[in-house]
Coordinates of C-alpha atoms in Angstrom, one line a residue:
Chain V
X16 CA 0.2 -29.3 7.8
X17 CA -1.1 -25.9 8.3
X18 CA -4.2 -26.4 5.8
X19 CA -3.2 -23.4 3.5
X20 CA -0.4 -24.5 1.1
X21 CA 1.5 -21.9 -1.1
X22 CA 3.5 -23.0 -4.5
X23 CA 6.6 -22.8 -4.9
X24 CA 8.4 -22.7 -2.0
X25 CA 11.1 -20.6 -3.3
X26 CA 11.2 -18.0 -6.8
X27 CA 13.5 -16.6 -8.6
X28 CA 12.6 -14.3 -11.5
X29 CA 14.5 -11.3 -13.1
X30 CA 12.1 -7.8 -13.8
X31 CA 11.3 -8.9 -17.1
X32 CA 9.8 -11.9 -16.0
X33 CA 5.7 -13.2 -15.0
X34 CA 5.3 -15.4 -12.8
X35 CA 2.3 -16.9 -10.3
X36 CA 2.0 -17.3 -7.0
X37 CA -0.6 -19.6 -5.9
X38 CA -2.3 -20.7 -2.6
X39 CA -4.8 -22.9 -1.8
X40 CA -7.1 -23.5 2.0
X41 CA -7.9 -26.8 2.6
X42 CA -9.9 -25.1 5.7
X43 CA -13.1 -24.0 3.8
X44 CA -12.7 -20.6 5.1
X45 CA -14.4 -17.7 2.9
X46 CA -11.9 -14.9 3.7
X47 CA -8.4 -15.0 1.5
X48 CA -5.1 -12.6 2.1
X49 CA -1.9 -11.8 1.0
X50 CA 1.1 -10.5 3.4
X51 CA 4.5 -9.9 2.5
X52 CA 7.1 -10.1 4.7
X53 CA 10.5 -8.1 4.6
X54 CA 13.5 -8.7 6.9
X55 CA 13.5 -6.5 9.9
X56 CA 10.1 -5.1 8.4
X57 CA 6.2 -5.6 10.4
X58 CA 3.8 -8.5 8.0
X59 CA 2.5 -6.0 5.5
X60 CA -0.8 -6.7 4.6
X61 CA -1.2 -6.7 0.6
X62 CA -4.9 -7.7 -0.4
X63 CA -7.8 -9.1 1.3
X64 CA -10.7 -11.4 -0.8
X65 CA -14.2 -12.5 1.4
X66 CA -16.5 -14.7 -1.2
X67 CA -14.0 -14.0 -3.9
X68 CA -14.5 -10.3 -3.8
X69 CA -11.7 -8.0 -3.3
X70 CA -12.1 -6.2 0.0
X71 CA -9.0 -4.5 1.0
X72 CA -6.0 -3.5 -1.4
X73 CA -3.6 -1.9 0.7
X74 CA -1.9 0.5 -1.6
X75 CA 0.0 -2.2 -3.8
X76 CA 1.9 -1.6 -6.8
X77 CA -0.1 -2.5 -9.9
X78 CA 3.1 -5.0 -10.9
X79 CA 1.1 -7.4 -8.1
X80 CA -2.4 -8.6 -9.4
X81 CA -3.9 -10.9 -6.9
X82 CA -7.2 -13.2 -8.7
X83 CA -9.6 -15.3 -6.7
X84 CA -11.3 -17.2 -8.6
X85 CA -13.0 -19.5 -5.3
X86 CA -12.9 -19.3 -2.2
X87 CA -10.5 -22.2 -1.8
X88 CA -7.6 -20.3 -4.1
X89 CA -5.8 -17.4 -4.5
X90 CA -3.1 -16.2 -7.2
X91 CA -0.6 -13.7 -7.3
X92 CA 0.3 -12.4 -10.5
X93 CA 3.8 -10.8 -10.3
X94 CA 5.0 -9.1 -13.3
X95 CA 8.2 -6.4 -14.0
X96 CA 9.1 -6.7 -10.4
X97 CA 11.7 -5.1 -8.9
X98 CA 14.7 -5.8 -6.9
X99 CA 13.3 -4.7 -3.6
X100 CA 9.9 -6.9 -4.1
X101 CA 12.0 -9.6 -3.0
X102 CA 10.5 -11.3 0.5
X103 CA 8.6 -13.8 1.9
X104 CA 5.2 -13.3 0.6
X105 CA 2.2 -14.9 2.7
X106 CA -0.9 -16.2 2.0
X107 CA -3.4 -16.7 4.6
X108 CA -7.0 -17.5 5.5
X109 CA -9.9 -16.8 8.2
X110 CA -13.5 -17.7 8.7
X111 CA -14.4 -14.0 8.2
X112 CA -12.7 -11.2 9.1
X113 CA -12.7 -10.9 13.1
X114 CA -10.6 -13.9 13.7
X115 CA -7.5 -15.4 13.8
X116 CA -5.7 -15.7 10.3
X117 CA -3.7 -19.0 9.5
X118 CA -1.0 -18.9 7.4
X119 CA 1.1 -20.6 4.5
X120 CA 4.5 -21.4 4.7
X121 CA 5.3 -18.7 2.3
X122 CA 7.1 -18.4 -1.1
X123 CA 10.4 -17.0 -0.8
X124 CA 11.2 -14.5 -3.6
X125 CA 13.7 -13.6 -5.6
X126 CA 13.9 -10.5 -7.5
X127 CA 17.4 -10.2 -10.1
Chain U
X29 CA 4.0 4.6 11.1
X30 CA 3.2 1.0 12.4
X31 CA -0.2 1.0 15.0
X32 CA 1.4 -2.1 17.2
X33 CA 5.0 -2.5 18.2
X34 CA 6.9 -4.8 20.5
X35 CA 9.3 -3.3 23.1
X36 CA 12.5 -5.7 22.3
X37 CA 13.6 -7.1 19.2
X38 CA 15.2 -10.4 21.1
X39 CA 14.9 -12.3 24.2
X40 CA 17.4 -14.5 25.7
X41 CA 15.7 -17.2 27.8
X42 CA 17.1 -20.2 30.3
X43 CA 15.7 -23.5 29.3
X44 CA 12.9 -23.9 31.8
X45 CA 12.4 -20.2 32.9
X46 CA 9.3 -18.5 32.4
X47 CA 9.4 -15.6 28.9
X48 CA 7.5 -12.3 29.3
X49 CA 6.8 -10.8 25.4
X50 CA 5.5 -7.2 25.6
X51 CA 3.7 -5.5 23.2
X52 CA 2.5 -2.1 22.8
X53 CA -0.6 -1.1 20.5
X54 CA -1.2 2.7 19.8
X55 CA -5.1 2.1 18.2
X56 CA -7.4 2.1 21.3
X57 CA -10.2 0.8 19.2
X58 CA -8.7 -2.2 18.3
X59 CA -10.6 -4.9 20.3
X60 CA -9.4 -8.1 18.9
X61 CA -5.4 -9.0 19.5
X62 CA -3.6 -12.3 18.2
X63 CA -0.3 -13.6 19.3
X64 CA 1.6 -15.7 16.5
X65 CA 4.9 -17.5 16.6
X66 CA 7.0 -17.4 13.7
X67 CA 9.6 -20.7 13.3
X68 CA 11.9 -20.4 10.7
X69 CA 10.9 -21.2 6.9
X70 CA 8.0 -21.3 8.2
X71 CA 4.6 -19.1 8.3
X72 CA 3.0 -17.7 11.4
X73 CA 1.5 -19.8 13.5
X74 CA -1.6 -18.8 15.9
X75 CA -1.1 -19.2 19.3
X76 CA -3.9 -17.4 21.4
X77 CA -5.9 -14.8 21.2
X78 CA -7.5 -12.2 23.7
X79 CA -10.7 -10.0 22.9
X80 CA -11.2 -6.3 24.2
X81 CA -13.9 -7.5 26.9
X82 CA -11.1 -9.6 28.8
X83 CA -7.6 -8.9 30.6
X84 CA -6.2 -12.4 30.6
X85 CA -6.5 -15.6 28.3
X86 CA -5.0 -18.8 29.1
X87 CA -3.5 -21.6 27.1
X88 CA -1.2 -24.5 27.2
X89 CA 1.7 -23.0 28.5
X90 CA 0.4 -19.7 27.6
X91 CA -1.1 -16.3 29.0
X92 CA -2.0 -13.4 27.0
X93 CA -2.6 -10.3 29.0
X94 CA -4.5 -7.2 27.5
X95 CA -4.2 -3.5 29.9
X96 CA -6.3 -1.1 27.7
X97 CA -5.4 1.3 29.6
X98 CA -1.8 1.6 28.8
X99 CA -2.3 -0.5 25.6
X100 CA 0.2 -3.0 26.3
X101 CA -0.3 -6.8 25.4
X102 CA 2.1 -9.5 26.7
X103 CA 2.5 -13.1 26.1
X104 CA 3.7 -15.3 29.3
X105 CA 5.5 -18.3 28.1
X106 CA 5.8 -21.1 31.0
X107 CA 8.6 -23.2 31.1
X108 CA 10.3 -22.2 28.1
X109 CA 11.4 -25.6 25.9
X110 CA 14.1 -24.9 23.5
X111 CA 11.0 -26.0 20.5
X112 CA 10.2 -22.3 21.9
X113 CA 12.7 -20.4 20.1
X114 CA 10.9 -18.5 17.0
X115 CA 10.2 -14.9 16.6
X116 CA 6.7 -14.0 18.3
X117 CA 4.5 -11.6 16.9
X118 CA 1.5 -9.7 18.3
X119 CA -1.1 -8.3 16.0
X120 CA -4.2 -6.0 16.4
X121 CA -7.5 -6.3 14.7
X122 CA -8.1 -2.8 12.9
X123 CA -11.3 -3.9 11.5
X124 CA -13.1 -6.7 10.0
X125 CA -10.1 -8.1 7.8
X126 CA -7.0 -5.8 8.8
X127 CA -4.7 -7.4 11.1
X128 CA -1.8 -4.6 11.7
X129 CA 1.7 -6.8 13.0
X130 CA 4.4 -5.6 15.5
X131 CA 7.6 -5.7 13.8
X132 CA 8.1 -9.2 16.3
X133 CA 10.5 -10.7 19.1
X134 CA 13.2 -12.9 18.5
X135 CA 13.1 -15.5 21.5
X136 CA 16.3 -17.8 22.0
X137 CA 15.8 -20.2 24.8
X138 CA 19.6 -21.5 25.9
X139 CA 20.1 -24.5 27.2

């Protein structure tokens, strides 16, 4: 039990679809991200929340909307994805920013 | 391009032998590095972490060396256990909420 839990586990949508990603941190840390994770590709860092306000958005496609509505959750809201969004998208949390990020277990993706 | 990288893709390991894990980082301002470990279907797990004001960290089974003058970071694994084999990642702290990821090692420990 890491103490960040992501649902589902596994997704498959086609490019028409909308779907939610959620994640919640059982750690009471105030800092919130999402990472997506390609094969053969570096963790690629997607948004940041601290106290439920957006802090970094690294240049993401608007067909990803990430909402926190606590500090405790975050949701990704995937809509008219595309075949190459498919990958292992991460949530993770920290006690602020300079320290160590722990991690979900992921929701695999499935773009068709 | 990417700000930290990792000199081999895979490692081959004897049960029991010591792994070295390089990593190379590019941003000398960076001055907070993690190593995470990677099993799979699963998410990254922390393993240790080294600040900018030190050259070696130790854990259970673990050493993280930081030379800032070459920028290279390595993980020392001791007596490699096949529960070992995972793909290792380092990361660099680019500022208060950026980690920046290597592209990662795939350690195989043989028996």
């Amino acid at each position: 039990e890491t103490g960040v839990t992501q649902t589902p586990r596994h997704l498959v949508m086609g490019m028409t679809n909308k779907k939610s990603l959620k994640c919640e941190q059982h750690l009471g840390h105030n800092a919130m991200y999402w990472y997506k994770q390609s094969a053969k590709k570096p963790l690629e860092l997607m948004f940041v929340y601290s106290l439920e306000e957006r802090v970094e958005n690294n240049s993401v496609p608007s067909r990803f909307s990430p909402e926190c509505p606590n500090s405790s959750h975050l949701f990704l809201h995937l809509h008219t994805l595309q075949p190459e969004d498919s990958a292992l998208y991460l949530c993770a949390s920290s006690q602020d920013g300079f320290a160590e990020a722990f991690f979900g277990q992921g929701t695999r993706l499935t773009v068709v | 391009g990417e700000s930290v990288g990792l000199h081999l893709p895979t490692l081959s390991v004897q049960e029991g032998d010591n792994s070295i894990i390089n990593c190379a980082y590019s941003n000398s301002a960076s001055d907070y590095f993690i190593w995470y470990k990677q099993e799979s279907g699963k998410g990254p797990q922390f393993i240790i972490d080294i600040r900018s004001n030190m050259d070696k960290r130790q854990g259970q089974r673990v050493t993280v060396l930081l030379n800032k003058t070459v920028k290279h970071l390595s993980l020392q694994i001791a007596a490699t256990q096949p529960g070992d084999s995972a793909v290792y990642f380092c990361a660099e702290n680019l500022n208060d909420y950026k980690l920046s990821f290597g592209a990662g090692t795939t350690v195989t420990v043989r028996a």
